[in-house]
Coordinates of C-alpha atoms in Angstrom, one line a residue:
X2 CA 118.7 322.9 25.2
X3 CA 119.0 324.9 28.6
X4 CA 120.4 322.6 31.6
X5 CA 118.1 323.1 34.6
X6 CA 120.3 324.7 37.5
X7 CA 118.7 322.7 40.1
X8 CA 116.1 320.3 40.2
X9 CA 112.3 321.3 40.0
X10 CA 111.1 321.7 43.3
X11 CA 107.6 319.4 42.7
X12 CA 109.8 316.5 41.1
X13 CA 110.6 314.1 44.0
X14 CA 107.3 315.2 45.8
X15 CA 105.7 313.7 42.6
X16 CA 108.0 310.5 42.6
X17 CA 106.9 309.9 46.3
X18 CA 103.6 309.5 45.2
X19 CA 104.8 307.2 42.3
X20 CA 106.6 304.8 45.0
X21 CA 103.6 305.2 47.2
X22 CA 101.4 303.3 44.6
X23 CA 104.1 301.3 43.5
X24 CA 107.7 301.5 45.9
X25 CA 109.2 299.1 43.0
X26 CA 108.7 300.7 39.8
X27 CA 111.8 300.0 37.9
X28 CA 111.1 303.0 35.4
X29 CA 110.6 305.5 38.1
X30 CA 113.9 303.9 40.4
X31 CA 115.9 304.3 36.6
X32 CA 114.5 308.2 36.5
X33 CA 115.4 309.1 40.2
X34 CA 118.9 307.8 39.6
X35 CA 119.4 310.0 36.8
X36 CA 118.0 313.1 38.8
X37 CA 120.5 312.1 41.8
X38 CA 123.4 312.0 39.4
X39 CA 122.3 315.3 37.2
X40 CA 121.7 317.4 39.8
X41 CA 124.2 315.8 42.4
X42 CA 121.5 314.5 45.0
X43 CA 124.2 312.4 46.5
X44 CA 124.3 313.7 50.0
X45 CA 120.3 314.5 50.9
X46 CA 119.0 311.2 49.0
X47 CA 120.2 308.9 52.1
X48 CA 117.4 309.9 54.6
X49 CA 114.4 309.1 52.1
X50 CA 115.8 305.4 51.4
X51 CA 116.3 304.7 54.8
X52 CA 112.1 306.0 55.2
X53 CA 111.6 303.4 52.7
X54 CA 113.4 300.6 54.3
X55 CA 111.7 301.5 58.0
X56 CA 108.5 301.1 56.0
X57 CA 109.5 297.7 53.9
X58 CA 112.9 296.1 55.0
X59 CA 112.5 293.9 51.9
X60 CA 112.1 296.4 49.2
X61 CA 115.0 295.5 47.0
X62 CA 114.4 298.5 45.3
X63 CA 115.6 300.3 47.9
X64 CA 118.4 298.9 49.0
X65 CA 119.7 298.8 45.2
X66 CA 119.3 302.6 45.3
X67 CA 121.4 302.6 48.4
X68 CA 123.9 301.2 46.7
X69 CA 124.1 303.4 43.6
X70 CA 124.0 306.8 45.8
X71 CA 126.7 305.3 48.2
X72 CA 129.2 304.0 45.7
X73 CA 127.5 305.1 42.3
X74 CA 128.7 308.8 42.8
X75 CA 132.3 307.0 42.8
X76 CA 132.2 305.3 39.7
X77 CA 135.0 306.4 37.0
X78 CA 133.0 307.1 34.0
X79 CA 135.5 306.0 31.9
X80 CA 136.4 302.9 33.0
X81 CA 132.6 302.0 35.0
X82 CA 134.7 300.8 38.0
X83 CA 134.3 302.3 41.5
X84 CA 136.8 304.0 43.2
X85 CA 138.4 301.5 45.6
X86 CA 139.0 299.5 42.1
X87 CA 141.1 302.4 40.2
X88 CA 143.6 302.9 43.4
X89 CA 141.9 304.6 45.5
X90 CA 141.3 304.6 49.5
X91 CA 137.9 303.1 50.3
X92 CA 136.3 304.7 53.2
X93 CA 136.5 302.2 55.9
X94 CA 134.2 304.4 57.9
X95 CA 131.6 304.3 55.7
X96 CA 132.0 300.7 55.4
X97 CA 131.7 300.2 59.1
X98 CA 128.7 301.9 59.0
X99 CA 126.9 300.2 56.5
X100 CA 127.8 296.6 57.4
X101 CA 125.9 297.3 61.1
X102 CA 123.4 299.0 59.7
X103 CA 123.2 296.2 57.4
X104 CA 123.1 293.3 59.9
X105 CA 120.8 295.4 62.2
X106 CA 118.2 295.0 58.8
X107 CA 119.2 291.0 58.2
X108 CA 117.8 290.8 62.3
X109 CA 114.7 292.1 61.6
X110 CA 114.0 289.7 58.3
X111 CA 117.1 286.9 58.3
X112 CA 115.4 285.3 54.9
X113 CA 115.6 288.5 53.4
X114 CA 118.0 288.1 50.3
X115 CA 118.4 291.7 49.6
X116 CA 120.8 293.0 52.3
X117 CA 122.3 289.8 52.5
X118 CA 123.5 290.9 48.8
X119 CA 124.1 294.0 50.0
X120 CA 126.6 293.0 52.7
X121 CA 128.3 290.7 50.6
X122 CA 128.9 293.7 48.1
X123 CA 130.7 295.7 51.3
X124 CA 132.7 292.9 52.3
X125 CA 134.2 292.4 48.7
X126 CA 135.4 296.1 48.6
X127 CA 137.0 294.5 51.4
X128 CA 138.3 291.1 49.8
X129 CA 136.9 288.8 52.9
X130 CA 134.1 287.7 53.9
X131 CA 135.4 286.6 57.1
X132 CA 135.0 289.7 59.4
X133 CA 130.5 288.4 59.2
X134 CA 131.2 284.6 59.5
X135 CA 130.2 284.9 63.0
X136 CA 127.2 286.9 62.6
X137 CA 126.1 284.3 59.5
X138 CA 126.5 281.5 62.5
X139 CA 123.6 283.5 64.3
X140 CA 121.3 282.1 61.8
X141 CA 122.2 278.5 60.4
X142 CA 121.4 276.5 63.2
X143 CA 122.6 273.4 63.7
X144 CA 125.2 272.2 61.0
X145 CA 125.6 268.6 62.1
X146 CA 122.0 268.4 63.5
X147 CA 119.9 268.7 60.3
X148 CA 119.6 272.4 60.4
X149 CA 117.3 272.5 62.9
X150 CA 117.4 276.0 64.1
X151 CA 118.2 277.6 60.6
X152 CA 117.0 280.7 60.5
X153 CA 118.5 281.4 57.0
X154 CA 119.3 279.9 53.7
X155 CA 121.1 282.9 52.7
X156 CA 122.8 282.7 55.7
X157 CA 123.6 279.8 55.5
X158 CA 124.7 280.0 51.3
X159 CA 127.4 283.0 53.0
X160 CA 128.0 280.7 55.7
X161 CA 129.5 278.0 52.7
X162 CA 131.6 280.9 51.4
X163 CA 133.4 281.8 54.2
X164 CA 134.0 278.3 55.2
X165 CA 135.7 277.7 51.6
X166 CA 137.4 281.0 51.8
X167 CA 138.9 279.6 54.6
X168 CA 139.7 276.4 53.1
X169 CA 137.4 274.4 55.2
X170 CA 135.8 272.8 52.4
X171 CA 133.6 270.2 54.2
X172 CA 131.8 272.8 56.6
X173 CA 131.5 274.3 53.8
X174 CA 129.9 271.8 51.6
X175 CA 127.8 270.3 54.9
X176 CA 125.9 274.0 54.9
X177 CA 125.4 273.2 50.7
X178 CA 124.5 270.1 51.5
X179 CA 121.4 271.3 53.2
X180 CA 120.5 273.8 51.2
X181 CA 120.4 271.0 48.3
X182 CA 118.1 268.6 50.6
X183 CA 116.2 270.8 53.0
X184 CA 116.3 274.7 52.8
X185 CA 116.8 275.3 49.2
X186 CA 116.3 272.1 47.2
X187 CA 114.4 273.7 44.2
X188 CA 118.0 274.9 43.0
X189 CA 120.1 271.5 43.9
X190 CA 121.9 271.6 40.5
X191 CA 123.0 274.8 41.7
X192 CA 124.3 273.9 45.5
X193 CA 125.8 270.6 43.9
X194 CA 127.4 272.9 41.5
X195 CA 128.7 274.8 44.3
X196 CA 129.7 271.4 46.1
X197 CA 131.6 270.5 43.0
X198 CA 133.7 273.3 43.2
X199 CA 134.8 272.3 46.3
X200 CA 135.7 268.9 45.1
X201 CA 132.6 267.2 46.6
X202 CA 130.0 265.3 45.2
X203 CA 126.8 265.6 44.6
X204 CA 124.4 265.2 47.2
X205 CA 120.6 263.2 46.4
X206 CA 117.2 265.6 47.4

């Protein structure tokens, strides 16, 4: 079989109007990865998922395909591990960059789980979470007050990380705490889970 020099010139034209009835088709996502990694896409792909996230900040979607054309291109195929986990540098500048673009997203939708997940993922290949505790703080409200003001449960779920990263484990299980009773209380197993980790008990909805 004959490997296509370079990809047909009506394909992504045709996969817009795929997105455009349906911007979260997993099948058609799957198939545009594999075109971006056959025919190296990797540095004209950015501009169209940034389109898509003007047009639907939430689109998980897109923000997953982010991901994979940022950091998939880096991936050792032998090993499936990315670059920064096989000894190589990480680009910090890259990193910079998406972390504000990031936060500039969480602004315009803070209960928007997707690029929460997505700035947790940038700050691991960084191994803190500390360098967006204050921005998280933008968004929780008022710990000791209820939560009034919470903007956030994800916010507040990374707020409880970088609290016990920083071994402040009752700050962090106070944002758990109201996650379990007020934000989030349809997975209190989960944020008592969390608040057992800690060495804290459980907390009643």
């Amino acid at each position: 079989m004959t490997r296509l020099p370079s990809i047909p010139s009506t394909e992504l034209p045709f996969l817009a109007q795929m997105f455009a009835k349906d911007a979260k088709n997993y099948h058609v996502w799957s198939y545009r990865q594999w075109l971006v990694r056959h025919f190296s896409l990797w540095d004209t792909e950015l501009p169209y998922i940034e389109s898509l996230l003007a047009s639907d900040v939430r689109n998980n979607s897109a923000w997953n395909h982010r991901w994979f054309v940022l950091f998939g291109q880096h991936v050792d195929p032998s090993s499936g591990k990315g670059m920064d986990e096989v000894g190589n540098i990480v680009d910090e500048d890259l990193l910079d960059r998406e972390v504000e673009y990031t936060k500039e997203k969480i602004r315009l939708a803070p209960q928007n789980q997707s690029p929460w997940n997505y700035l947790r993922g940038l700050l691991r290949k960084r191994g803190s979470l500390l360098e967006c505790k204050s921005f998280a703080e933008e968004f929780v409200g008022d710990l000791e007050g209820g939560g009034d003001g919470c903007r956030s449960s994800h916010a507040l779920d990374f707020f409880a990380d970088c609290m016990a990263e920083e071994k402040e484990a009752e700050k962090a299980g106070r944002a758990l705490e109201l996650l379990a009773k007020r934000f989030d209380p349809i997975r209190r197993n989960y944020w008592n889970y969390r608040r057992g980790l800690l060495g804290l008990g459980a907390v009643e909805a």
